[in-house]
Short mmCIF file of C-alpha atoms in Angstrom, two decimals:
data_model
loop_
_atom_site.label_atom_id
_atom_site.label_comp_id
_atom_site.label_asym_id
_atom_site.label_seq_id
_atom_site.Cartn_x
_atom_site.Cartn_y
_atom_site.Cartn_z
CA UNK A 5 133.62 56.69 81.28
CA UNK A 6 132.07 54.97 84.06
CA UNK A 7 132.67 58.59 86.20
CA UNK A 8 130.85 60.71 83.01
CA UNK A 9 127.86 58.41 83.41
CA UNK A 10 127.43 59.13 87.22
CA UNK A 11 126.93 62.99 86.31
CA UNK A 12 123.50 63.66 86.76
CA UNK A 13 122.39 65.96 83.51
CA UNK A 14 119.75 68.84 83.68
CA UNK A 15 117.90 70.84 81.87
CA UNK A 16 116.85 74.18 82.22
CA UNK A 17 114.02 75.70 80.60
CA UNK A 18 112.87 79.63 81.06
CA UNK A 19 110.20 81.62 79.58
CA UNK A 20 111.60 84.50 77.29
CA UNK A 21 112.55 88.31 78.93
CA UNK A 22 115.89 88.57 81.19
CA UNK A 23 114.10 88.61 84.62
CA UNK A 24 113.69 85.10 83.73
CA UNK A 25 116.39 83.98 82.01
CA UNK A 26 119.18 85.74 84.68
CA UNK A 27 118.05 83.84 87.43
CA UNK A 28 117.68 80.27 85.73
CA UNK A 29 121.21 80.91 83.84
CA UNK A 30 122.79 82.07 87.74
CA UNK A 31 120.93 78.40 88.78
CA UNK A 32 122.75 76.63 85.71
CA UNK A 33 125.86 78.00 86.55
CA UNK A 34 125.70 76.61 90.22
CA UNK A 35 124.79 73.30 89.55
CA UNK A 36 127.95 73.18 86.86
CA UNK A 37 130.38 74.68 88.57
CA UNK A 38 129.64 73.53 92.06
CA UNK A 39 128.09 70.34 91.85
CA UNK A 40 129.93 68.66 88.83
CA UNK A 41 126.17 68.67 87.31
CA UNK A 42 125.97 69.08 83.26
CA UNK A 43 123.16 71.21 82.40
CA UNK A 44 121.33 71.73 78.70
CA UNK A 45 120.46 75.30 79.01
CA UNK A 46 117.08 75.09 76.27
CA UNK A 47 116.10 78.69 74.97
CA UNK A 48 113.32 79.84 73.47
CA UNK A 49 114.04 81.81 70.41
CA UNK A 50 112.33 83.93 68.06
CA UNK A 51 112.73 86.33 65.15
CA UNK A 52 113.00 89.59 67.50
CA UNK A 53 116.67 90.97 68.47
CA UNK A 54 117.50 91.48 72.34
CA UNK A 55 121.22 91.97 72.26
CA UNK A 56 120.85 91.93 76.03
CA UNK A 57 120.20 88.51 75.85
CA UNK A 58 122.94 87.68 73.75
CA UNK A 59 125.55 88.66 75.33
CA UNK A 60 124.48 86.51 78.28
CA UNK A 61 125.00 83.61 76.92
CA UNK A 62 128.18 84.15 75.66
CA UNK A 63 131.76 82.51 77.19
CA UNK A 64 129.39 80.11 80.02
CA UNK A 65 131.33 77.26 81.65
CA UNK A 66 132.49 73.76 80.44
CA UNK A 67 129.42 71.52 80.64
CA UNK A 68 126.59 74.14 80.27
CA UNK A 69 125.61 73.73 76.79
CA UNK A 70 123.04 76.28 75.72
CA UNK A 71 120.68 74.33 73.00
CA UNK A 72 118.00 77.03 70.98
CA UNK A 73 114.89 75.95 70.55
CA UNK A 74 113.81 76.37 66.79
CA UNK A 75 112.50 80.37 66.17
CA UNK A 76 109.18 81.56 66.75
CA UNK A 77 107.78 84.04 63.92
CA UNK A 78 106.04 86.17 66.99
CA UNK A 79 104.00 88.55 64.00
CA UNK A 80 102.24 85.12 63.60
CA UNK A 81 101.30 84.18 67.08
CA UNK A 82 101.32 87.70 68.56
CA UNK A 83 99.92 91.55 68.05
CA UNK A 84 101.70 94.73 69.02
CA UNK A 85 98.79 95.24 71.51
CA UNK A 86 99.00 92.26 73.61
CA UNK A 87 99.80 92.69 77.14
CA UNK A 88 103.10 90.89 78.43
CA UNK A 89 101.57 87.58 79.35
CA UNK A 90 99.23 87.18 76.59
CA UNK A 91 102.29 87.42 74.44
CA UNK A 92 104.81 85.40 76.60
CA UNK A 93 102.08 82.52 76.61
CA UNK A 94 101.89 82.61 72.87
CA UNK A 95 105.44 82.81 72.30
CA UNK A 96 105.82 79.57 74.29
CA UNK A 97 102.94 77.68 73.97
CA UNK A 98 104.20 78.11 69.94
CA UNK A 99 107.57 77.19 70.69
CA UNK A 100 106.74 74.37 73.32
CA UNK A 101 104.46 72.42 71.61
CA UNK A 102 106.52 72.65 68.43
CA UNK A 103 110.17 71.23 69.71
CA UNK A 104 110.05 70.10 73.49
CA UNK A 105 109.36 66.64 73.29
CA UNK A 106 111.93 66.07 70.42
CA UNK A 107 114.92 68.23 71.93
CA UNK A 108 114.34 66.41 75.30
CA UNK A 109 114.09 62.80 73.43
CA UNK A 110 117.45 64.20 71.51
CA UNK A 111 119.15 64.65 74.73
CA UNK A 112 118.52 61.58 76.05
CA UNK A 113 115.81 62.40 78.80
CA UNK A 114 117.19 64.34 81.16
CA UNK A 115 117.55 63.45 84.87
CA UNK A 116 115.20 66.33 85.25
CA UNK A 117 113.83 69.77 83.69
CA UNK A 118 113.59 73.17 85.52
CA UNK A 119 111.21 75.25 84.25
CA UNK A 120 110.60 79.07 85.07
CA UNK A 121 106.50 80.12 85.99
CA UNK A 122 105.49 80.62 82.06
CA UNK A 123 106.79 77.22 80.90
CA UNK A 124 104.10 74.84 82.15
CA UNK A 125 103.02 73.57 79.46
CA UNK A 126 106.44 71.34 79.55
CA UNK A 127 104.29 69.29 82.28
CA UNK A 128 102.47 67.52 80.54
CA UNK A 129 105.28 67.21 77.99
CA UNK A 130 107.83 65.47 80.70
CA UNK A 131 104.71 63.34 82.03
CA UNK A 132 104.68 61.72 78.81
CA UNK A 133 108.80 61.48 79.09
CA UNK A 134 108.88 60.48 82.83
CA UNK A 135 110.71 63.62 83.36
CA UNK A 136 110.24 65.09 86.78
CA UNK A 137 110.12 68.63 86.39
CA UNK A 138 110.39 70.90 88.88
CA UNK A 139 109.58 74.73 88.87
CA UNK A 140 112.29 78.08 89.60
CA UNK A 141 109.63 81.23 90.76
CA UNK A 142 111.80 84.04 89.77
CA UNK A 143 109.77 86.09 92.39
CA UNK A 144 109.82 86.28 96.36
CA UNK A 145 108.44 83.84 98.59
CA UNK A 146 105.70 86.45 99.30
CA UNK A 147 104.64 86.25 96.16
CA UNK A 148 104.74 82.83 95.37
CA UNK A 149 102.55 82.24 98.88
CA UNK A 150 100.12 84.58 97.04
CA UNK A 151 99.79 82.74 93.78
CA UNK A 152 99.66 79.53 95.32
CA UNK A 153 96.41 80.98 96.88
CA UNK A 154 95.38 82.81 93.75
CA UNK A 155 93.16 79.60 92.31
CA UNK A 156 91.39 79.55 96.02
CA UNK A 157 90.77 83.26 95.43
CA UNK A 158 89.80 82.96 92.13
CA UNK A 159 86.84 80.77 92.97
CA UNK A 160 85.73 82.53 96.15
CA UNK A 161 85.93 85.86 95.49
CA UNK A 162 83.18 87.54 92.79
CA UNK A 163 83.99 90.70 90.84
CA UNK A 164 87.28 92.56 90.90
CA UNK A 165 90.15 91.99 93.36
CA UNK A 166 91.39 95.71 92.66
CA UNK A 167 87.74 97.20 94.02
CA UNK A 168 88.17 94.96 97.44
CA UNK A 169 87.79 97.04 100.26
CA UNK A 170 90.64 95.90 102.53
CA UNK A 171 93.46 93.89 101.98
CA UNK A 172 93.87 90.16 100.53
CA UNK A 173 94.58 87.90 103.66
CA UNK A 174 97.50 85.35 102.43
CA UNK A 175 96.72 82.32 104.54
CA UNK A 176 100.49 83.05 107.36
CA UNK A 177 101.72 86.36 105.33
CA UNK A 178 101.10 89.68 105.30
CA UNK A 179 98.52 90.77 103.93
CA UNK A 180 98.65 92.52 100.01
CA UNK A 181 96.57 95.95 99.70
CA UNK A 182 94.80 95.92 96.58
CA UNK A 183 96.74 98.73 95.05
CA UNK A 184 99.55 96.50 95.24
CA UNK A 185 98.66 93.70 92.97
CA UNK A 186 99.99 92.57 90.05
CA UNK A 187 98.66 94.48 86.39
CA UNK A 188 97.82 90.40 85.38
CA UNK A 189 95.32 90.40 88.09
CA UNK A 190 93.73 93.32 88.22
CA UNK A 191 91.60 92.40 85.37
CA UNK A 192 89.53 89.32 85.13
CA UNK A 193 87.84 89.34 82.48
CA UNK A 194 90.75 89.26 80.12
CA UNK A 195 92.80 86.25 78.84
CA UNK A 196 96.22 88.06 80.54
CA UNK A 197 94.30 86.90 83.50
CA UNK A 198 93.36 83.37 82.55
CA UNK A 199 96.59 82.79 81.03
CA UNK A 200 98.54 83.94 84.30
CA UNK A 201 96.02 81.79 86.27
CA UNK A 202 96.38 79.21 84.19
CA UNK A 203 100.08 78.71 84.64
CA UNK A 204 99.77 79.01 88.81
CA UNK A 205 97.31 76.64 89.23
CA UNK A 206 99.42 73.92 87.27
CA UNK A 207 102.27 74.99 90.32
CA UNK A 208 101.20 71.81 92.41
CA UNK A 209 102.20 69.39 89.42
CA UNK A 210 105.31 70.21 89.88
CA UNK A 211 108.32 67.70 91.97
CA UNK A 212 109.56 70.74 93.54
CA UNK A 213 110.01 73.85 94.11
CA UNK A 214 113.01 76.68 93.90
CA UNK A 215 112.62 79.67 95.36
CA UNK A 216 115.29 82.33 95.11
CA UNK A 217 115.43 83.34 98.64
CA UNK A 218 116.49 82.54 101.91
CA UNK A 219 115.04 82.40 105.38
CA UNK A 220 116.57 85.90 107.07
CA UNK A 221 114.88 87.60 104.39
CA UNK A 222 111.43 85.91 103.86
CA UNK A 223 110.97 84.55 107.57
CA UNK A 224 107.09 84.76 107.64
CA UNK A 225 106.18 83.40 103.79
CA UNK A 226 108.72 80.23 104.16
CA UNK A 227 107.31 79.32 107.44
CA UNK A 228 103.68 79.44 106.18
CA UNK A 229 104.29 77.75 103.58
CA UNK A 230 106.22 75.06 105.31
CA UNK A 231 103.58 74.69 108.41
CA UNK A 232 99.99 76.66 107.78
CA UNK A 233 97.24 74.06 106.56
CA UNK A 234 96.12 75.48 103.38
CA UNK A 235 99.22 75.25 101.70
CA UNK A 236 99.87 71.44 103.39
CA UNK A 237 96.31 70.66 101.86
CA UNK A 238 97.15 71.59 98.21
CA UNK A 239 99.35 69.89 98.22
CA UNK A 240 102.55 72.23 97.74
CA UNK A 241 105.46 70.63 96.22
CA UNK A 242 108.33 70.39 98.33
CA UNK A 243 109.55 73.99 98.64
CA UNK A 244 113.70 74.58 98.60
CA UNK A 245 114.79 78.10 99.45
CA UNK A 246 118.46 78.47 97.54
CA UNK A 247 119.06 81.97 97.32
CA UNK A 248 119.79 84.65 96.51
CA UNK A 249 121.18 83.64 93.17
CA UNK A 250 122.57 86.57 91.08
CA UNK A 251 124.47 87.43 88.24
CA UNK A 252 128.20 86.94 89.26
CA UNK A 253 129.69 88.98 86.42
CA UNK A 254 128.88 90.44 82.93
CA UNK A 255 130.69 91.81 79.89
CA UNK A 256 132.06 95.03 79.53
CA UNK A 257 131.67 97.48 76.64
CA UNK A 258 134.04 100.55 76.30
CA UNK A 259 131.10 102.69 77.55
CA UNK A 260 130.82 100.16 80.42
CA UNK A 261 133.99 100.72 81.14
CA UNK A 262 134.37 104.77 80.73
CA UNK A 263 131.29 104.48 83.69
CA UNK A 264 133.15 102.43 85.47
CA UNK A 265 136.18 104.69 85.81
CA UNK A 266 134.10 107.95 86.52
CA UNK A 267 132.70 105.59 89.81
CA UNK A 268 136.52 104.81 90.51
CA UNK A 269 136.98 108.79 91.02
CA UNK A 270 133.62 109.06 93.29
CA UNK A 271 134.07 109.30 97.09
CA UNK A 272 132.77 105.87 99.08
CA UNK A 273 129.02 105.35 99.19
CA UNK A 274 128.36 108.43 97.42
CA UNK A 275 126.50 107.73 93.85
CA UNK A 276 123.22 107.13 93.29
CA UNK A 277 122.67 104.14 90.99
CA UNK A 278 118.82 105.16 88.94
CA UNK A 279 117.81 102.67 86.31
CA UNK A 280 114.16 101.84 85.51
CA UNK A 281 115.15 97.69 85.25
CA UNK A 282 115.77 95.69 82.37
CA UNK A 283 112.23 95.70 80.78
CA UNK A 284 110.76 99.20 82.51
CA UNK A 285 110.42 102.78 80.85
CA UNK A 286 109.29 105.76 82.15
CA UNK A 287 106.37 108.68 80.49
CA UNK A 288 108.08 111.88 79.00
CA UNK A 289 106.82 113.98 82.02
CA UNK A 290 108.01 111.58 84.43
CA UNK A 291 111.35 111.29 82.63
CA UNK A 292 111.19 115.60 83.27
CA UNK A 293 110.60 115.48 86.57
CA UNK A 294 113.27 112.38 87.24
CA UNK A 295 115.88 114.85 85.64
CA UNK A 296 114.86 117.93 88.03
CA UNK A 297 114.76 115.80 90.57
CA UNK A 298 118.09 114.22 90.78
CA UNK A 299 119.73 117.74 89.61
CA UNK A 300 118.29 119.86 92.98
CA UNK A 301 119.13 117.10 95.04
CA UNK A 302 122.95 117.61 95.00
CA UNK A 303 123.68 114.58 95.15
CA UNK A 304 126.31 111.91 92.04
CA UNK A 305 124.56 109.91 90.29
CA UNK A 306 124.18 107.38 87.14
CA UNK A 307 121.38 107.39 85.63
CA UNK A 308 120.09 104.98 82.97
CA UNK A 309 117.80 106.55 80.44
CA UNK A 310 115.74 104.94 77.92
CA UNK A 311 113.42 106.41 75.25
CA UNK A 312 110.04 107.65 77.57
CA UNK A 313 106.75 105.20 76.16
CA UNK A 314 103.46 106.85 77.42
CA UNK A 315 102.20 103.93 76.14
CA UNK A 316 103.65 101.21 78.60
CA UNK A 317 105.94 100.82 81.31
CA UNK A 318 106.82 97.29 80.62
CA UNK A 319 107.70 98.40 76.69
CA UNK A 320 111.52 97.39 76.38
CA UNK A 321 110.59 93.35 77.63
CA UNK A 322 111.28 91.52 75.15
CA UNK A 323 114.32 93.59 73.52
CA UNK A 324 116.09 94.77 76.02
CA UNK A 325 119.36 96.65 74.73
CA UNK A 326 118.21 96.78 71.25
CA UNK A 327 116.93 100.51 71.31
CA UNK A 328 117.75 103.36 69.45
CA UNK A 329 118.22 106.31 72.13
CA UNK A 330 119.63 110.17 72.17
CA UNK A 331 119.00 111.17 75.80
CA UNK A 332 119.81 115.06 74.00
CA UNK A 333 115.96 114.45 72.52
CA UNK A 334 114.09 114.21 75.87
CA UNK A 335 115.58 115.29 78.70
CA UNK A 336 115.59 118.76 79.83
CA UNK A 337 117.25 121.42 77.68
CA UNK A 338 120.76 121.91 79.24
CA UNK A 339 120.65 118.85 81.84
CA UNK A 340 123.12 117.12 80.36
CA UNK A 341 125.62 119.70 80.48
CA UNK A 342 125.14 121.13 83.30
CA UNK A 343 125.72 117.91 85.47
CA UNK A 344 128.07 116.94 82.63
CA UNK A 345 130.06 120.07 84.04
CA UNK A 346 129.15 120.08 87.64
CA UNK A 347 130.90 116.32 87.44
CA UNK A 348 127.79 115.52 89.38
CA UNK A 349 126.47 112.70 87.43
CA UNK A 350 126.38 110.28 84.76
CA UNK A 351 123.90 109.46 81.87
CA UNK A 352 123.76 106.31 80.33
CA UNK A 353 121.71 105.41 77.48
CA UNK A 354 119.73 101.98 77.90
CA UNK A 355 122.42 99.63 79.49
CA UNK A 356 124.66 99.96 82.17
CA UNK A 357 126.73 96.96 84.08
CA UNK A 358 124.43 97.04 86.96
CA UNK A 359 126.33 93.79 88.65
CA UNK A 360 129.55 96.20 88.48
CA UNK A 361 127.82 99.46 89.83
CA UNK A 362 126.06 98.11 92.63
CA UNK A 363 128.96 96.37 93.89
CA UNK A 364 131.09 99.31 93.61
CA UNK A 365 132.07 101.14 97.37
CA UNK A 366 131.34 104.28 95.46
CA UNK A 367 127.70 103.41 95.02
CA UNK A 368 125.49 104.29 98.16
CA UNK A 369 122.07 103.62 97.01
CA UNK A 370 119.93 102.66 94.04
CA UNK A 371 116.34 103.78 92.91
CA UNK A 372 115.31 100.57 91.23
CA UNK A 373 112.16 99.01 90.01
CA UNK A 374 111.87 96.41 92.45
CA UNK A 375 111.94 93.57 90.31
CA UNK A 376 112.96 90.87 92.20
CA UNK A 377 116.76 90.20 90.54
CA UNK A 378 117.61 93.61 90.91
CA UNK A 379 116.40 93.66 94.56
CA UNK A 380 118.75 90.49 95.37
CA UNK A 381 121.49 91.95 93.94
CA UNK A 382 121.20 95.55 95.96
CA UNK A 383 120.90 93.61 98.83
CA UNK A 384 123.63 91.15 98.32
CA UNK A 385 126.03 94.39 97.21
CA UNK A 386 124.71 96.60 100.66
CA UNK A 387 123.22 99.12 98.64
CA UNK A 388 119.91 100.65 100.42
CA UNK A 389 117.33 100.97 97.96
CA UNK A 390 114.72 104.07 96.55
CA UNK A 391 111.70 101.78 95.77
CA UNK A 392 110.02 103.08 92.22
CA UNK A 393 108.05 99.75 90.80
CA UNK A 394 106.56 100.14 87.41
CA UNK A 395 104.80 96.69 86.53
CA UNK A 396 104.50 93.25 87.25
CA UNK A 397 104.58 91.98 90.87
CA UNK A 398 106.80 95.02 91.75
CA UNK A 399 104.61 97.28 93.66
CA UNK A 400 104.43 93.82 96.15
CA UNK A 401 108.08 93.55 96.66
CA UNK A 402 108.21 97.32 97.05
CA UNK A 403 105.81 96.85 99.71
CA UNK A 404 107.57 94.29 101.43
CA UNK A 405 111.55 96.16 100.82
CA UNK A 406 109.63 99.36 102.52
CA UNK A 407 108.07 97.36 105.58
CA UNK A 408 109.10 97.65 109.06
CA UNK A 409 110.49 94.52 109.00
CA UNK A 410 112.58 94.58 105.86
CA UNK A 411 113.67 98.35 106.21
CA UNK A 412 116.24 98.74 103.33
CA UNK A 413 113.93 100.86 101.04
CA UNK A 414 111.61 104.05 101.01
CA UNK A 415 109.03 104.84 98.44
CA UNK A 416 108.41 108.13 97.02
CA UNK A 417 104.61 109.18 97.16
CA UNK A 418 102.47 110.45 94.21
CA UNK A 419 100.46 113.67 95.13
CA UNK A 420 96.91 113.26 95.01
CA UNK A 421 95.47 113.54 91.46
CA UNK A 422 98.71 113.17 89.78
CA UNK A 423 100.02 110.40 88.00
CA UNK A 424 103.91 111.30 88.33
CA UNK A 425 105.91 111.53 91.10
CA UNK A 426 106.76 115.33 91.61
CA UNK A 427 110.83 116.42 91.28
CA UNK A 428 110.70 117.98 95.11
CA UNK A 429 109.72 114.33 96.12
CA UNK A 430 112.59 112.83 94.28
CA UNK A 431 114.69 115.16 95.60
CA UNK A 432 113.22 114.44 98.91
CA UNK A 433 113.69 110.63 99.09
CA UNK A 434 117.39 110.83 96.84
CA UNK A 435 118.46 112.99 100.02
CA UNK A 436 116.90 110.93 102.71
CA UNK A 437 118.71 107.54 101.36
CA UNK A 438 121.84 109.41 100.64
CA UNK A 439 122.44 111.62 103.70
CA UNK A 440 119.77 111.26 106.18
CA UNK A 441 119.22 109.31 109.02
CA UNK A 442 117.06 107.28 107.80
CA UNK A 443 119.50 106.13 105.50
CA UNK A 444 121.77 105.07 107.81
CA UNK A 445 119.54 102.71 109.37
CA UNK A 446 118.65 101.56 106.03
CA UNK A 447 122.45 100.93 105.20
CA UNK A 448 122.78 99.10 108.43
CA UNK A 449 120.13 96.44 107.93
CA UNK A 450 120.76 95.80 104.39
CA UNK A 451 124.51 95.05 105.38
CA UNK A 452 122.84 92.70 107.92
CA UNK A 453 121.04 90.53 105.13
CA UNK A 454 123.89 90.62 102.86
CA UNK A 455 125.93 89.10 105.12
CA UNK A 456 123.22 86.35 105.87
CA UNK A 457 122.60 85.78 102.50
CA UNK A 458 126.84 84.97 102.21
CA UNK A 459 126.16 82.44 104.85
CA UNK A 460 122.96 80.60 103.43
CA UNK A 461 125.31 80.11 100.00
CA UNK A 462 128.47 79.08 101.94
CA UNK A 463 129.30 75.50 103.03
CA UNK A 464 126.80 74.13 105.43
CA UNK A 465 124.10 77.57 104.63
CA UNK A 466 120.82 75.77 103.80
CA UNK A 467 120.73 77.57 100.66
CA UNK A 468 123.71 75.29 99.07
CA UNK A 469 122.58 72.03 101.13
CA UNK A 470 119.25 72.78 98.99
CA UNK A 471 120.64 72.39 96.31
CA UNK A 472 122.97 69.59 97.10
CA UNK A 473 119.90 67.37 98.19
CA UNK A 474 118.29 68.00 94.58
CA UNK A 475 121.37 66.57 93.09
CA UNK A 476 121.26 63.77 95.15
CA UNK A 477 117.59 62.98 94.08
CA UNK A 478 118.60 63.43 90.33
CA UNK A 479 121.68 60.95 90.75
CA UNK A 480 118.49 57.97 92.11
#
């Protein structure tokens, strides 16, 4: 008994959607399963299916106990025309202020609580505890340097940040064109905005900080944040770089697996991996063009399709793999079986094991969103990237993935005037990662990172001692 009572025990706390919850569950696992650590894995529910999510938190490890927080009725603290934040803030600010304190007094008080960006509310909760809670950003360094400086810009910058007329200057990092921003702060005068600066400007209350990242790939942002004044003035929280942590595996279905053996008959490097993320759709006319695209370029691929929403790319967010969805009612009459007989490529409705594809030596590149998971784990698979972000803080990381310095993606351009990307560019780009030269290079340097990021999470990489030193601090 006396070893049991030496185990530190954490718990870990994210904000609803699976960007969120992936990362913080691939944390949870690491601290079980490498570091003896027992973890209460707290999850907000509510009254809305995501099967996605579900099946996640099936068959987890001895000593990760998952513990749900009592529903949410989100009809009563929500409306079907909220944008994301304005609805994830509700969702938890319901759910937080309901059951924290008394699950985290059930449990005993925790050694400490790891909360996710939307969760800070639990501050003040774990003040009142003595909890020290520290915060996961589920985003690059990049952009965590650049909402650590959001409050600063807040307060010295008047009107819009969208209608600047050069780029934001992030005290040591590169500078973010305004087209880049995020959608929650390209409008100020909405609560999306006050809600998102709300939670970053509570950042500095926390006892430290994980980012999932490591040095090779985020040089510049982790040395300005460890060295420039502004952010030593703050002052940040201790700052621990311990990635990249992705998901390791994930159940199969029989259509997983039927996907899965068509890759098996693929020659090396060959298929292109599409899939618009876990919480992204695409407009009917861009869905059009998409299938044109990837048809006249020649080329294998899989392709995961869900229903088009003109109405918002971010629509599938909080139900992920819950759908309803007959690719035969919106792609282009005869696409399917034409590549269906050309044995040229795959459609899969609304899911596919990405972990599985991209890890596959039959898949050569993958047009992704650029959220940040799905970024990690192309370039801890090898897998050059086609950079296509639809919301968020994507358009930033697609900006840094395409940059001279990072090199392991290209971006397809929109022709002036129109708001889709045209099928002779997608054809353009699917051949230039695929077969061009460009590609090559691309391949090359991604390999490079991939096998840094092995070392950072090995014995010794600074990544794991990261990690290790937290434990240490939870076990005083």
């Amino acid at each position: 008994m006396a070893v049991e009572s030496l185990q530190p025990h954490v718990a870990v706390l994210p904000s609803p959607g699976l960007g969120h919850l992936i990362p913080l569950l691939e944390f949870a696992k690491r601290l079980v399963l490498n570091h003896g650590v027992h973890v209460s894995f707290l999850v907000i529910t509510t009254n809305e299916a995501s099967a996605a999510k579900n099946n996640l938190l099936r068959s987890l490890p001895h000593g990760l106990d998952v513990v749900d927080l009592p529903p949410v009725d989100v009809s009563a603290v929500t409306s079907d025309d909220m944008p994301v934040v304005t609805r994830l803030h509700a969702i938890v600010e319901e759910s937080l202020s309901k059951s924290l304190k008394s699950v985290l007094t059930e449990l005993c008080n925790p050694n400490a609580l790891v909360i996710d960006l939307f969760c800070t509310q639990a501050f003040e909760i774990c003040s009142q505890l003595s909890i020290p809670t520290y915060s996961f950003v589920t985003t690059s360094v990049h952009f965590f340097a650049f909402i650590t400086y959001l409050p600063t810009l807040d307060h010295e910058v008047q009107g819009e940040f969208v209608d600047l007329p050069e780029p934001i200057k992030i005290p040591g990092c590169p500078p973010v064109r305004p087209e880049d921003l995020l959608d929650q702060v390209r409008n100020r005068k909405i609560d999306e905005y006050k809600f998102f600066l709300l939670h970053v400007s509570r950042l500095p209350l926390a006892a430290g900080i994980f980012l999932n990242s490591w040095e090779n790939l985020e040089f510049v942002p982790l040395k300005a944040i460890g060295e420039h004044s502004f952010y030593l003035q703050i002052p940040t929280p201790p700052i621990n770089p311990i990635g990249p942590l992705i998901k390791q595996d994930e159940p199969l279905s029989a259509s997983d697996e039927e996907c899965l053996a068509w890759l098996d008959k693929q020659p090396p490097d060959s298929v292109l991996f599409a899939v618009p993320g876990s919480g992204g759709t695409l407009t009917a006319e861009q869905v059009t063009e998409m299938a044109w695209g990837l048809e006249q370029s020649k080329q294998r691929f899989i392709w995961v399709v869900r229903m088009p929403s003109d109405a918002s790319a971010s629509a599938t967010f909080f139900n992920v793999g819950s759908d309803v969805n007959d690719p035969k009612a919106y792609l282009p009459e005869g696409f399917l079986q034409r590549t269906r007989a050309q044995g040229a490529g795959m459609v899969v409705p609304s899911w596919a094991p990405q972990v599985h594809i991209l890890r596959h030596p039959s898949t050569g590149g993958f047009l992704s969103h650029c959220g940040w998971n799905s970024t990690l784990e192309s370039i801890c698979h090898g897998v050059p990237m086609i950079a296509w972000p639809l919301y968020a803080e994507q358009r930033m990381n697609a900006a840094m993935l395409t940059a001279e310095e990072t090199g392991v993606a290209v971006k397809p351009e929109t022709e002036p005037g129109k708001k889709v990307i045209g099928r002779e560019e997608i054809e353009r780009v699917v051949r230039l990662v695929m077969e061009g030269e460009e590609g090559k290079v691309m391949r090359r340097r991604v390999q490079e990172l991939k096998e840094s990021a092995s070392r950072e999470l090995g014995d010794g990489g600074s990544s794991s001692d990261s990690l290790a030193s937290f434990i240490k601090k939870c076990k005083h």
